[in-house]
């Protein structure tokens, strides 16, 4: 399963999701547990970019990108990279709707 597949799966889930009743509060923002750099890299993964592209755009090595991803997965409590990307995409749709819409994660 690739990050690109997870992105499209998340989009499909978000399109089919029903709005929350107004009496319910959204869940906590799990993205508060990651550093800004980890979040930046995870959001780029949500866009479907690979480690090498992210490293080039940020001017770092792929090893640095991998390290940020590994620690973000730990902090999020995700099972693997795809799970982490899905968690970030879904959480961004709830807590950062404008940024998520710009990325095409939700309508």
Coordinates of C-alpha atoms in Angstrom, one line a residue:
X1 CA 0.0 0.0 0.0
X2 CA 1.5 3.3 -1.0
X3 CA 1.0 6.8 0.4
X4 CA -0.7 7.7 -2.9
X5 CA -3.2 4.9 -2.3
X6 CA -3.8 6.0 1.3
X7 CA -4.4 9.6 0.1
X8 CA -7.1 8.5 -2.4
X9 CA -8.7 6.1 0.2
X10 CA -8.8 9.0 2.7
X11 CA -10.4 11.3 0.1
X12 CA -13.0 8.6 -0.7
X13 CA -13.8 8.2 3.0
X14 CA -14.0 11.9 3.6
X15 CA -16.4 12.3 0.6
X16 CA -18.7 9.6 2.0
X17 CA -18.5 10.8 5.6
X18 CA -21.6 12.3 7.1
X19 CA -21.2 15.6 8.9
X20 CA -21.0 15.4 12.7
X21 CA -24.0 16.5 14.6
X22 CA -23.5 20.0 16.0
X23 CA -23.7 18.7 19.6
X24 CA -20.5 16.7 19.2
X25 CA -17.1 18.2 19.6
X26 CA -14.4 17.2 17.2
X27 CA -11.7 14.9 18.6
X28 CA -8.5 16.2 20.0
X29 CA -5.9 17.4 17.5
X30 CA -3.4 14.6 17.4
X31 CA -1.1 16.8 15.3
X32 CA -0.2 18.8 18.4
X33 CA 2.1 15.9 19.4
X34 CA 4.4 16.2 16.4
X35 CA 7.0 18.9 15.7
X36 CA 6.3 21.5 13.0
X37 CA 9.0 19.9 10.8
X38 CA 7.5 16.4 11.2
X39 CA 4.1 17.8 10.4
X40 CA 5.4 19.5 7.3
X41 CA 6.9 16.3 6.1
X42 CA 3.8 14.3 6.9
X43 CA 1.6 16.8 5.0
X44 CA 3.9 16.4 2.0
X45 CA 3.4 12.6 2.3
X46 CA -0.3 13.3 2.2
X47 CA 0.2 15.1 -1.1
X48 CA 1.6 11.9 -2.4
X49 CA 5.3 12.9 -2.5
X50 CA 8.1 10.4 -1.9
X51 CA 11.0 10.8 0.5
X52 CA 13.4 11.9 -2.3
X53 CA 11.1 14.7 -3.5
X54 CA 10.5 15.9 0.1
X55 CA 14.2 15.9 0.8
X56 CA 14.9 17.9 -2.4
X57 CA 12.2 20.5 -1.6
X58 CA 13.4 21.0 2.0
X59 CA 17.1 20.9 1.2
X60 CA 17.8 17.9 3.5
X61 CA 18.9 14.4 3.0
X62 CA 16.5 11.4 2.6
X63 CA 17.9 10.0 5.8
X64 CA 16.7 13.1 7.6
X65 CA 13.3 12.8 6.0
X66 CA 13.1 9.1 7.0
X67 CA 14.1 10.0 10.6
X68 CA 11.3 12.7 10.8
X69 CA 8.8 10.2 9.5
X70 CA 9.9 7.5 11.9
X71 CA 9.6 9.7 14.9
X72 CA 6.2 11.1 13.7
X73 CA 4.9 7.6 13.4
X74 CA 6.0 6.9 17.0
X75 CA 4.5 10.1 18.3
X76 CA 1.2 9.6 16.5
X77 CA 1.0 6.0 17.7
X78 CA 0.5 4.8 14.2
X79 CA 1.2 1.2 13.1
X80 CA 3.1 2.1 10.0
X81 CA 3.7 4.9 7.5
X82 CA 0.4 4.5 5.6
X83 CA -1.5 4.5 8.9
X84 CA 0.3 7.7 9.9
X85 CA -0.5 9.4 6.6
X86 CA -4.2 8.4 6.9
X87 CA -4.2 9.8 10.5
X88 CA -2.6 13.1 9.5
X89 CA -4.9 13.5 6.5
X90 CA -8.1 12.8 8.5
X91 CA -6.9 15.0 11.4
X92 CA -6.0 17.8 9.0
X93 CA -9.5 17.7 7.5
X94 CA -11.0 18.2 10.9
X95 CA -8.6 20.7 12.4
X96 CA -7.0 22.4 9.4
X97 CA -9.9 22.4 6.9
X98 CA -8.5 25.2 4.7
X99 CA -5.1 23.6 4.4
X100 CA -6.7 20.2 3.7
X101 CA -8.9 21.7 1.0
X102 CA -5.9 23.3 -0.7
X103 CA -4.3 19.9 -0.7
X104 CA -7.4 18.3 -2.1
X105 CA -8.0 16.1 0.9
X106 CA -11.6 17.2 1.2
X107 CA -14.2 19.0 -0.9

